[in-house]
CSV table of C-alpha atoms and ligand atoms in Angstrom, one decimal:
chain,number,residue,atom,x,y,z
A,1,UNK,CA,97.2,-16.5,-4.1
A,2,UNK,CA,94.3,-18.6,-2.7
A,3,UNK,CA,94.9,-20.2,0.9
A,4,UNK,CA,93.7,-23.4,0.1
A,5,UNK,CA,91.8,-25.6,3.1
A,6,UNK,CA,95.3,-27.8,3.8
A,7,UNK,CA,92.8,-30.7,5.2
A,8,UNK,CA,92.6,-31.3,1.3
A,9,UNK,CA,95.9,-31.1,0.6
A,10,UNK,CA,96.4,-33.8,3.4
A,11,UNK,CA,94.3,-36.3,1.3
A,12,UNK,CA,96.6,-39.1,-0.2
A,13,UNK,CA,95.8,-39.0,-4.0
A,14,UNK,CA,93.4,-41.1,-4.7
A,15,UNK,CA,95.3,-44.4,-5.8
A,16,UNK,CA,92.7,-47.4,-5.5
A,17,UNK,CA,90.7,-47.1,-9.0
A,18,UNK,CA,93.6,-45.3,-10.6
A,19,UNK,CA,96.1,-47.8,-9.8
A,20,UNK,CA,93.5,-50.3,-10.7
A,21,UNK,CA,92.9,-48.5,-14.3
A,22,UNK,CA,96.9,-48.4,-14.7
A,23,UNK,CA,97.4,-52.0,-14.0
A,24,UNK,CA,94.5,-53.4,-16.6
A,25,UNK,CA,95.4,-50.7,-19.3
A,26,UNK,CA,98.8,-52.5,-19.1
A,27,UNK,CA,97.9,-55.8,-19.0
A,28,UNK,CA,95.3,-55.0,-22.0
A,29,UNK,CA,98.1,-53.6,-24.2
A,30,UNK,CA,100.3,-56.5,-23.9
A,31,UNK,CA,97.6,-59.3,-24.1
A,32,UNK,CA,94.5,-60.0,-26.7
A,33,UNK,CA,91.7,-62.3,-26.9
A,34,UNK,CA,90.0,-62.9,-23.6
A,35,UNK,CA,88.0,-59.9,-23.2
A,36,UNK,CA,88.6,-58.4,-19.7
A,37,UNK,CA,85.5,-58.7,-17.6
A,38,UNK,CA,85.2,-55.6,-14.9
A,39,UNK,CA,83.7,-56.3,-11.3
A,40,UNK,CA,85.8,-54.1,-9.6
A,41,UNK,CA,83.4,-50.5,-9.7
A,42,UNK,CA,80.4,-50.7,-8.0
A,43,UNK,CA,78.2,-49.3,-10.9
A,44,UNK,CA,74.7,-51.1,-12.1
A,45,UNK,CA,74.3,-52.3,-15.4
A,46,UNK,CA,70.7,-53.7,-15.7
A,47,UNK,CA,68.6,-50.4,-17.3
A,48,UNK,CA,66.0,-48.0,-15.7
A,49,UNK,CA,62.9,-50.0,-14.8
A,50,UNK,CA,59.8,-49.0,-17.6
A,51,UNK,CA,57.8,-47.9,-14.7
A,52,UNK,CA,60.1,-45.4,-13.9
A,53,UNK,CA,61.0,-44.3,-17.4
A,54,UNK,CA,57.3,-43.8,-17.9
A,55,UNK,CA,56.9,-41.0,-14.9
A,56,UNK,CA,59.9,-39.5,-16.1
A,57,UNK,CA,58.6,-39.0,-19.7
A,58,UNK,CA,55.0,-38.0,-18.3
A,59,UNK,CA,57.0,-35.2,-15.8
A,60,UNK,CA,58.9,-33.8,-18.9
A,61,UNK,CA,56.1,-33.4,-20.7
A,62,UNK,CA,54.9,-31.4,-16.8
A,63,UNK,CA,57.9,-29.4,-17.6
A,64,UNK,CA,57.5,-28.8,-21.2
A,65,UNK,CA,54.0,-26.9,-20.7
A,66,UNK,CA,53.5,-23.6,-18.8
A,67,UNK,CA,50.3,-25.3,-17.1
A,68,UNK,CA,52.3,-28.1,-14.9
A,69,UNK,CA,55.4,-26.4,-15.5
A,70,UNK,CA,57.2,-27.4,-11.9
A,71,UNK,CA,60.5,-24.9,-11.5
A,72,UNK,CA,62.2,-25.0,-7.6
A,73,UNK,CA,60.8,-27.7,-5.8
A,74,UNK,CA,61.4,-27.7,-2.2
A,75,UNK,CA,64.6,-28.4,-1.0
A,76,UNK,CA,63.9,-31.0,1.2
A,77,UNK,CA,62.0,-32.8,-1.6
A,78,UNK,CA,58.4,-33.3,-3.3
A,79,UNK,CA,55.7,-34.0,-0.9
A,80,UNK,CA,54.3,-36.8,-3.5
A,81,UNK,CA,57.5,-38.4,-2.6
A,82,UNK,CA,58.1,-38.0,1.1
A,83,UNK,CA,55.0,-39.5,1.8
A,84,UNK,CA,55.4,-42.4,-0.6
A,85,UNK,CA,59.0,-43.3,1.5
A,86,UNK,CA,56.9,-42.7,4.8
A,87,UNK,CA,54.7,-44.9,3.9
A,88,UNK,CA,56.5,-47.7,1.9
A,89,UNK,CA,59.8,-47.9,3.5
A,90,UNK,CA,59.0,-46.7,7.1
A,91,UNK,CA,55.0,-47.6,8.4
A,92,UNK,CA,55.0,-50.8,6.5
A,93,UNK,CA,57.5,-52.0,8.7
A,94,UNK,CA,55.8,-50.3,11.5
A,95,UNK,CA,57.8,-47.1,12.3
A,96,UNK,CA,56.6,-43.9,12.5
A,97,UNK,CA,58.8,-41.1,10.7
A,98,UNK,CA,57.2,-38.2,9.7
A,99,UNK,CA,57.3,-36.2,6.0
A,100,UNK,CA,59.5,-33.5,7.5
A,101,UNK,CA,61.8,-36.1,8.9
A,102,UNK,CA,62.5,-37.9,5.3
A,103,UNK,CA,65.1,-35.2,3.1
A,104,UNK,CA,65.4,-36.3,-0.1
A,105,UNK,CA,68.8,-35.4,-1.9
A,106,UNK,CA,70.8,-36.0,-5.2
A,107,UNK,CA,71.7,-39.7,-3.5
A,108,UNK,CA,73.7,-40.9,-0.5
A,109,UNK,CA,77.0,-40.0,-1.3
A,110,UNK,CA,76.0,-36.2,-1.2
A,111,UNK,CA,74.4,-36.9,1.9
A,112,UNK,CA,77.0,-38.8,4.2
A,113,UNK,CA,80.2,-36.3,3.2
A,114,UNK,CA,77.5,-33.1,4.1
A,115,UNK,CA,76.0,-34.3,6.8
A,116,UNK,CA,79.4,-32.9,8.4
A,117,UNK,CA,78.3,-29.8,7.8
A,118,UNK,CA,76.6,-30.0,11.3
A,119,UNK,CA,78.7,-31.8,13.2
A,120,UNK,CA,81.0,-30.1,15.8
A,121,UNK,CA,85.0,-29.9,14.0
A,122,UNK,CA,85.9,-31.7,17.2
A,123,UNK,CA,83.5,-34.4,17.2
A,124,UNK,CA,85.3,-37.9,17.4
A,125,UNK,CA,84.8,-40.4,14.6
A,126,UNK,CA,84.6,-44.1,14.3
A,127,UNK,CA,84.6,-46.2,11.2
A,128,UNK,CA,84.3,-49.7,10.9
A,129,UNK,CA,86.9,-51.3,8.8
A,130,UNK,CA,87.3,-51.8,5.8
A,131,UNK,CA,84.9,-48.7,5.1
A,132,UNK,CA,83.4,-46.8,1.9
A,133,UNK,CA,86.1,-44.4,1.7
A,134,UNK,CA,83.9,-41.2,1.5
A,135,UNK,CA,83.4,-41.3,5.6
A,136,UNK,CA,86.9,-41.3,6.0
A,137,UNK,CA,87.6,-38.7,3.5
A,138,UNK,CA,85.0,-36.0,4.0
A,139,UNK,CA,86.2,-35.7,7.5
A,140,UNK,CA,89.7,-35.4,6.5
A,141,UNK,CA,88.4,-32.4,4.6
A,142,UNK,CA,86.5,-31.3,7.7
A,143,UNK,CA,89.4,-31.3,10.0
A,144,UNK,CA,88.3,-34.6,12.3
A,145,UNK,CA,91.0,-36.5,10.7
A,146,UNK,CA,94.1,-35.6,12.4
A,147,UNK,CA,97.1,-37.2,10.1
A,148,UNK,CA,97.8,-39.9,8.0
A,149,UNK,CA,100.1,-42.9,8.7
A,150,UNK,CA,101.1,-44.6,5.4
A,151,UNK,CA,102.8,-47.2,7.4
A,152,UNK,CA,99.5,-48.0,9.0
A,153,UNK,CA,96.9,-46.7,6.4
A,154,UNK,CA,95.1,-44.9,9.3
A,155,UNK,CA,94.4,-41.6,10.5
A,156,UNK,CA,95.3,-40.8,14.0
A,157,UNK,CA,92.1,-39.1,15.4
A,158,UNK,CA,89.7,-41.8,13.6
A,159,UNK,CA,88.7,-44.9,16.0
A,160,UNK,CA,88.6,-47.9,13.1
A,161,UNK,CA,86.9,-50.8,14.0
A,162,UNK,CA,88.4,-53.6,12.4
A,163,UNK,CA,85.8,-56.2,10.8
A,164,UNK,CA,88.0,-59.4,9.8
A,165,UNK,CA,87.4,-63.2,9.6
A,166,UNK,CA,88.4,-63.2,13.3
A,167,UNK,CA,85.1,-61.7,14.5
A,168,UNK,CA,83.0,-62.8,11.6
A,169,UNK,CA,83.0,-59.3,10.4
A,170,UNK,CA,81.3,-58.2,13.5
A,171,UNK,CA,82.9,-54.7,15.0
A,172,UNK,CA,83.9,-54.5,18.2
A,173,UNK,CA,81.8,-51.5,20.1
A,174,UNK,CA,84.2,-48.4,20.2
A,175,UNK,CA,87.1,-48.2,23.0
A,176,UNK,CA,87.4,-44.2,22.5
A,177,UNK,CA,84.1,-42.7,23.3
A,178,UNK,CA,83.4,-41.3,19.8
A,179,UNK,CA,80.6,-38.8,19.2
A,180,UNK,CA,79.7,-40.0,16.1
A,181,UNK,CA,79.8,-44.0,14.4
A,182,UNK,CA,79.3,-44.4,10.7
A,183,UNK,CA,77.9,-47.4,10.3
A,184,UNK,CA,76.7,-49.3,6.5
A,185,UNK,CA,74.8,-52.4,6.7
A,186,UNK,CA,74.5,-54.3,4.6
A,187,UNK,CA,77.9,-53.5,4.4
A,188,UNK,CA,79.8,-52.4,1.0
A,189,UNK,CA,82.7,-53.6,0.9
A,190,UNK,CA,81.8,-56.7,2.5
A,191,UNK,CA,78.6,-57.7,2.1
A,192,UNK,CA,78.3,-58.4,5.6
A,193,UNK,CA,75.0,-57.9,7.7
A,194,UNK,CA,74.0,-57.3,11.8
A,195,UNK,CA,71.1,-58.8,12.7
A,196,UNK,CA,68.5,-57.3,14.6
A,197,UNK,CA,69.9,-58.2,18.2
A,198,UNK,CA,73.7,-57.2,17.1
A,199,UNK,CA,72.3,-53.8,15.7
A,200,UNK,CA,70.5,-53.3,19.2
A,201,UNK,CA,73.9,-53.6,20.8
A,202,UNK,CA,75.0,-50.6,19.0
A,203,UNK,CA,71.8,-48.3,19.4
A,204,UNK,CA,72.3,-49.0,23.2
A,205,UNK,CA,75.8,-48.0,23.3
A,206,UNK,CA,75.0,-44.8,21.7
A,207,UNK,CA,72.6,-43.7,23.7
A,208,UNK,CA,74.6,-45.0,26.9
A,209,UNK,CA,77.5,-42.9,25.7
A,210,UNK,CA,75.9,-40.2,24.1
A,211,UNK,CA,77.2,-41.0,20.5
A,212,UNK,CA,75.4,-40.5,17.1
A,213,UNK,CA,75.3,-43.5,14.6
A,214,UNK,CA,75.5,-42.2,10.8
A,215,UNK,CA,73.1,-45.1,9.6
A,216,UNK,CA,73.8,-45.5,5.6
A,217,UNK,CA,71.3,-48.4,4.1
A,218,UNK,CA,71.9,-47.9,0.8
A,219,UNK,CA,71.4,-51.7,0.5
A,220,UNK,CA,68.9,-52.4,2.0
A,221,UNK,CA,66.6,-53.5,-0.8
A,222,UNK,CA,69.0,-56.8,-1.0
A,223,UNK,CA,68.6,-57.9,2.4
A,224,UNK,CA,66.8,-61.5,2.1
A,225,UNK,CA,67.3,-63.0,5.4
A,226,UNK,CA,64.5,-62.0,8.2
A,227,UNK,CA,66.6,-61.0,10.8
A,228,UNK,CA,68.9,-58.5,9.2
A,229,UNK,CA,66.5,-54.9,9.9
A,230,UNK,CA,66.6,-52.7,7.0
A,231,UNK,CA,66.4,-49.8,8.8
A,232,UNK,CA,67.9,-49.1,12.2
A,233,UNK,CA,64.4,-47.2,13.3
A,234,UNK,CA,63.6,-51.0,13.9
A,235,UNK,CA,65.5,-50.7,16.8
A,236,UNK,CA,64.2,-49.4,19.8
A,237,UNK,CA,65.2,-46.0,20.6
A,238,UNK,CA,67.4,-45.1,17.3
A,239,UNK,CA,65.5,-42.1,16.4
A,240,UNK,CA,67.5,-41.2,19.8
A,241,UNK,CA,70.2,-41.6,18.3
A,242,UNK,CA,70.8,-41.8,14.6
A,243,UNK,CA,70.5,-40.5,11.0
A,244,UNK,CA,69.7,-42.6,8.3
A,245,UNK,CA,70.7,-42.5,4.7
A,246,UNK,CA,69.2,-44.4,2.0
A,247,UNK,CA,69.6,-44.2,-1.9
A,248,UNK,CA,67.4,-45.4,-5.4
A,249,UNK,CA,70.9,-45.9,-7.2
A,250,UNK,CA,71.4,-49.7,-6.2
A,251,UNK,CA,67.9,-50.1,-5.9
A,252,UNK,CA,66.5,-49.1,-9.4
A,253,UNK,CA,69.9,-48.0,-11.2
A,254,UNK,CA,69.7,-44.4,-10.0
A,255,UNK,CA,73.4,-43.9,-10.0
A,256,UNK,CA,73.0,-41.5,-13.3
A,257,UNK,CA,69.4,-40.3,-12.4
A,258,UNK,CA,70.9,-39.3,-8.7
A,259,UNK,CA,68.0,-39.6,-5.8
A,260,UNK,CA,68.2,-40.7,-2.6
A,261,UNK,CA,66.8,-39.3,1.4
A,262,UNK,CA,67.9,-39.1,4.7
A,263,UNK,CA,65.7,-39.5,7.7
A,264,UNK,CA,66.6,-37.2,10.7
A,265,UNK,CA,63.8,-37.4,13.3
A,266,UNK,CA,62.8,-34.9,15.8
A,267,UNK,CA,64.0,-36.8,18.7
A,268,UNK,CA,67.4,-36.2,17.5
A,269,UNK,CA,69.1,-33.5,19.8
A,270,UNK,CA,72.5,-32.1,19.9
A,271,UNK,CA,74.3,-29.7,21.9
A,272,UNK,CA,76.3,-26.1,21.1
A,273,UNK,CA,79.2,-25.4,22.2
A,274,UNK,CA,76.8,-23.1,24.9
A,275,UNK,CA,75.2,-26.1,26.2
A,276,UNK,CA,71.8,-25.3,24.7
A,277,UNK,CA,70.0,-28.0,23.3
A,278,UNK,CA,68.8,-28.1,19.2
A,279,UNK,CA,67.1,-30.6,17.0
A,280,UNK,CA,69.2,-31.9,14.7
A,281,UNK,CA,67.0,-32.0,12.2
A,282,UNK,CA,66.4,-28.1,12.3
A,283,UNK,CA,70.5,-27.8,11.4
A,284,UNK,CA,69.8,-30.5,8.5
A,285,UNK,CA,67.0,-28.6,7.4
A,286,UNK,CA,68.9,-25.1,7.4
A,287,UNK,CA,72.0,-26.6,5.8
A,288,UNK,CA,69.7,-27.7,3.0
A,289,UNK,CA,67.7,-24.8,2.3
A,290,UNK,CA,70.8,-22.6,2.3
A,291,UNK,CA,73.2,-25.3,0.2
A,292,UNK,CA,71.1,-27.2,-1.8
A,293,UNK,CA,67.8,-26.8,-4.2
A,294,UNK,CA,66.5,-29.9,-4.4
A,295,UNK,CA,66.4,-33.0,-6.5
A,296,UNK,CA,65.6,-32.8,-9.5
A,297,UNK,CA,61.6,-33.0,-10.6
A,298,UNK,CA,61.4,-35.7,-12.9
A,299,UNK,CA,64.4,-37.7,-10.9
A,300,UNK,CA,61.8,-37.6,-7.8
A,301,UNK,CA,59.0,-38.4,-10.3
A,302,UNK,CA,60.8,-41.4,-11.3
A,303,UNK,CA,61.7,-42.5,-7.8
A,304,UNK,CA,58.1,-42.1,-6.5
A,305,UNK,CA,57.0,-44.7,-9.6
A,306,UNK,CA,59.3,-47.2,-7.7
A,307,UNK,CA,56.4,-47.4,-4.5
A,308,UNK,CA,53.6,-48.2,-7.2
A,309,UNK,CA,53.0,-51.9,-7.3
A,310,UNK,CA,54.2,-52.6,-10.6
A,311,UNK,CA,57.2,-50.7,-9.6
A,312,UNK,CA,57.8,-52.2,-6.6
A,313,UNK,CA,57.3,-55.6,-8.8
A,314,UNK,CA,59.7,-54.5,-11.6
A,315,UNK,CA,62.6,-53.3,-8.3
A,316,UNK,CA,62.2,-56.7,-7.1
A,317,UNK,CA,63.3,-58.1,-10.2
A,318,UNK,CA,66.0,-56.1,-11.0
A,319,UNK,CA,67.8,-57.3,-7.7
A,320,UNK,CA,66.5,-60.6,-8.2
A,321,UNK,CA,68.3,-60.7,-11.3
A,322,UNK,CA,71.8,-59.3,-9.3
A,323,UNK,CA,71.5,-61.6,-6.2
A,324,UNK,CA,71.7,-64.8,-8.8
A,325,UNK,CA,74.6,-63.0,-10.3
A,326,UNK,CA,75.8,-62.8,-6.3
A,327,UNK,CA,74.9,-66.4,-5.7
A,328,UNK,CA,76.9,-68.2,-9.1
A,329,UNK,CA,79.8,-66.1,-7.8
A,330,UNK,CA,79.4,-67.9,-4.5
A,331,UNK,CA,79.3,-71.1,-5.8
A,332,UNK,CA,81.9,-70.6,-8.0
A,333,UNK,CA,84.3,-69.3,-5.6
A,334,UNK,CA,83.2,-72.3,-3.2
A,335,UNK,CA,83.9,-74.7,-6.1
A,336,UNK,CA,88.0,-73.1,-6.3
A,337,UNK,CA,87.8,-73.7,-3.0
A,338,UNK,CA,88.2,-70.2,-2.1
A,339,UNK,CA,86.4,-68.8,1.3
A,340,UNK,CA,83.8,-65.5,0.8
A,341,UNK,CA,81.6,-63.4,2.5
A,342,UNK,CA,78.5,-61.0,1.4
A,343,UNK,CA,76.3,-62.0,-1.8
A,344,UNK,CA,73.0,-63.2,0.2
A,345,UNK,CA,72.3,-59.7,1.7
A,346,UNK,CA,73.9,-57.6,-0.5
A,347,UNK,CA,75.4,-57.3,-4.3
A,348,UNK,CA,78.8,-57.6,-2.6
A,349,UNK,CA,81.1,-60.6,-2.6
A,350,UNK,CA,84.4,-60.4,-0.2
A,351,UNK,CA,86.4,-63.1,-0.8
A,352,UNK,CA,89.3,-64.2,1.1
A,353,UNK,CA,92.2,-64.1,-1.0
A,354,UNK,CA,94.1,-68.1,-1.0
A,355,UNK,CA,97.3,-68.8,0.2
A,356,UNK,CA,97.9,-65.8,2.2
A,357,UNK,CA,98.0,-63.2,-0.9
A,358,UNK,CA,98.3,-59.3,-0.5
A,359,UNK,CA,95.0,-58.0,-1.9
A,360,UNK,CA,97.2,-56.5,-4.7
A,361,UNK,CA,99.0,-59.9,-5.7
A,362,UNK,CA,95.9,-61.5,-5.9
A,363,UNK,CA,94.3,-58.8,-8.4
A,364,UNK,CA,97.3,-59.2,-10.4
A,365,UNK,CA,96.6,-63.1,-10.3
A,366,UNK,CA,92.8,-62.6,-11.1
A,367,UNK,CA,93.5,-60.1,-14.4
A,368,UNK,CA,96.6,-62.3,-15.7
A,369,UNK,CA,94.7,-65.7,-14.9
A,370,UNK,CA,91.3,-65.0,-15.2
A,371,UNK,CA,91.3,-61.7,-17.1
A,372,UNK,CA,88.9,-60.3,-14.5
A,373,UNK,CA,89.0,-57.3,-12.6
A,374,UNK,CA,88.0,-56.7,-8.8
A,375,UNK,CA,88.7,-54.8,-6.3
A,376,UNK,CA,91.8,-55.3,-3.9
A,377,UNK,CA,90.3,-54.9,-0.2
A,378,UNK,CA,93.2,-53.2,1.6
A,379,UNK,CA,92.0,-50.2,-0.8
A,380,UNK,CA,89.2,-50.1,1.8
A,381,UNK,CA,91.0,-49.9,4.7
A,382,UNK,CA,93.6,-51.8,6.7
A,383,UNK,CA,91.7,-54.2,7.7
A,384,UNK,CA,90.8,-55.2,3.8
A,385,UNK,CA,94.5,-56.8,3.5
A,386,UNK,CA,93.9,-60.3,2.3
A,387,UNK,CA,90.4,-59.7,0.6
A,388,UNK,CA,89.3,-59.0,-2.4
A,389,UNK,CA,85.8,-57.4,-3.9
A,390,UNK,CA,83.4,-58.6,-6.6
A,391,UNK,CA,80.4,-57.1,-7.2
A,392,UNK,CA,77.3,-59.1,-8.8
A,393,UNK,CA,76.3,-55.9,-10.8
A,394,UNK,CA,77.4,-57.7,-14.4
A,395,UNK,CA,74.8,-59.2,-16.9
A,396,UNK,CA,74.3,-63.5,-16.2
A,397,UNK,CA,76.6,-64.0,-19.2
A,398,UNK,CA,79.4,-62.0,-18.1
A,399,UNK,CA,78.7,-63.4,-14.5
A,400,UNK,CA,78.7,-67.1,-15.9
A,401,UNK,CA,81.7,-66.3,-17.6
A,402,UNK,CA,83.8,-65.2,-14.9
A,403,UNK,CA,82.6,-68.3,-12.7
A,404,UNK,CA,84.4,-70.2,-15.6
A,405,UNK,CA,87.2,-68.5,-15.2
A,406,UNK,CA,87.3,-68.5,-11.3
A,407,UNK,CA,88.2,-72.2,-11.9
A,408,UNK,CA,91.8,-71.1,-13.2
A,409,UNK,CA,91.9,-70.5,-9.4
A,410,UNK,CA,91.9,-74.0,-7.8
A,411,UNK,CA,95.5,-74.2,-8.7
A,412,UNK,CA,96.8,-71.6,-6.9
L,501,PLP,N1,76.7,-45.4,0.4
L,501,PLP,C1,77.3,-46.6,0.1
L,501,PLP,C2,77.6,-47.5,1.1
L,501,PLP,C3,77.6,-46.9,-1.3
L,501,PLP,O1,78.2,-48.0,-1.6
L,501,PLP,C4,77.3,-45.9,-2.3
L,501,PLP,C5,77.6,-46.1,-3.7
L,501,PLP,O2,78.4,-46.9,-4.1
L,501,PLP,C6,76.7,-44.7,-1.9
L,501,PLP,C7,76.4,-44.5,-0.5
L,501,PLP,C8,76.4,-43.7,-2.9
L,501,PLP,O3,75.1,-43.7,-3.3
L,501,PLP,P1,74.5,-42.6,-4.3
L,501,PLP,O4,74.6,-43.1,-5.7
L,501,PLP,O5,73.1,-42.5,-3.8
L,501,PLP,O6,75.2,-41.3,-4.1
């Protein structure tokens, strides 16, 4: 028989978006009329932008003729694009990253569960809290997780850093010395940002304490307010000390045409277990070649039309069109007199659930009252007991809708 890796077999099931299906497939089979609106998965809604569509059709048509025919590209991605993400997303805010420090993947998620790959199995982790789960999970898998406690929801050899109303959703710096800090901003669950000067606080830490932060700005397109940096090369001395992940999927509705990068500059070093020192990017870049082939051709053609002007235009739009989804949802919420965060730098609302309720009592109270589905925070992480997610993904109508509905809520 196979010995399987028990790390996996350590995993708790995964109960948030099954228990979530369960509880509306009831509810739908005992109730009709209101249709159930769904903010609860954070999936896009608005279509590819035509810019886009059109460099995918032209790079089929490369692949339908022997002449432009493109087979393996090279695994860390299309020159046409790396240069394009140098340029656009990096010098234009006036940092220097080179081509062979931008990897371009299938999209973020791949990126921040492999990037393990490289890291020592005794490296110490920290997570803010509540977290996207896949941090957590992929270094269960990897070992760095030590064991669950269902009676606390947290894993012994993780450091979580708990991100609540008490400190305005601003993490403490670590208390354990951890080697490496995952850090999302703007923030999904939450919505929450750090600005420029908070974000500095961290960089400093690591490279006081010799820690790596695992950067992932796969929101940073929504950022709106001038002090929130989109990328944490902003900061001084981060290509020191941290990796950066970044996707197209919330950007341009890439979640089913799958592209995204992560930046790993030269001045990255780590240590073996020797003492000698190696750039971290050389281990990226070997993990890479030898695990993956690539993004797809026409998904990196697509992504490089988003850096022309009229994409850029047409990208703009698209999250224009979420963020006034995210802003009625705000309003409305305000209007039931219930508190929330996120929604002005990212397509995240976390509201505070009223009167005290469990995150679980309250989605019960939003599907039976309001017929609409969210999220339930503590499926996040501890520190989500009490919130709640929407997301502003939804078309206006569905989004105008469910602001109706939120008004159900001033009773409770
Ligand atoms: N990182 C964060 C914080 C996310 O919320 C998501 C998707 O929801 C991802 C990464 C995954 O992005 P991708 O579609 O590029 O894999």
């Amino acid at each position: 028989m196979l010995k399987v890796n028990d790390n996996f077999t350590k995993l708790p099931s995964s109960y948030l978006f099954s228990e979530i299906a369960r509880r509306v497939d009831t509810f739908a089979a005992s109730h009709s009329g209101e249709k159930i609106i769904r903010m609860g998965i954070g999936d896009v809604t608005r279509p590819l932008c035509s810019e886009a569509i059109r460099e995918m059709e032209e790079a089929v048509r490369h692949e339908a003729d022997a002449a432009t025919f493109r087979g393996y590209g090279p695994e860390q991605g299309h020159l046409f694009l790396r240069e394009k993400i140098v340029a656009y997303d990096y010098a234009a805010r006036g940092i220097d990253i080179l081509p062979d420090e931008v990897f371009v993947s299938d999209g973020a998620k791949s990126d921040t569960g492999n990037i393990g790959d490289i890291i020592s199995a005794n490296c110490k982790v920290a997570v803010t809290d509540p977290v996207y789960p896949v941090y957590v999970d992929t270094n269960v898998m990897a070992g760095r997780a030590g064991e669950f406690d269902s009676s606390t929801g947290k894993w012994s050899d993780i450091e979580y850093l708990s991100c609540n109303d008490s400190n305005s959703f601003i993490p403490s710096l670590p208390k354990n010395h951890p080697d490496i800090i995952y850090l999302c901003y703007p923030n999904n669950p939450t919505g929450t940002t750090l600005t420029r000067n908070q974000l500095k606080e961290w960089v400093d830490y690591a490279r006081a304490n010799g820690a790596v932060i695992l950067f992932d700005s796969a929101y940073e397109a929504y950022i709106s307010e001038s002090d929130v940096p989109h990328s944490i090369y902003e900061i001084e001395g981060a290509k020191e000390v941290a990796i950066e992940f970044r996707s197209f999927s919330k950007t341009a509705g890439f979640t089913g045409v799958r592209c995204g990068y992560t930046v790993v500059p030269h001045d990255l070093k780590g240590i073996d277990s020797s003492g000698k020192i190696v750039e971290v990017n050389s281990l990226w870049n070997r993990r890479q070649t030898t695990k993956f082939n690539g993004a797809s051709y026409i998904s990196q053609r697509a992504a490089e039309a988003l850096y022309s002007p009229e994409g850029q235009k047409q990208v703009k739009e698209t999250i224009a069109y979420y963020m006034t989804n995210a802003a009625m949802l705000r309003d409305g919420l305000a209007q039931a007199g219930i508190e929330c965060r996120g929604g002005i730098n990212a397509p995240y609302i976390w509201l505070k659930t009223p009167g005290g309720l469990s995150s679980w009592d309250f989605f019960d109270i939003m599907l039976k009252k309001c017929h609409l589905v969210g999220t339930p925070g503590v499926g996040f992480g501890p520190s989500g007991e009490g919130y709640f997610r929407l997301t502003a993904f939804s078309s206006h109508e569905a989004t105008l809708e469910a602001v109706r509905r939120i008004e159900r809520l001033s009773e409770l």
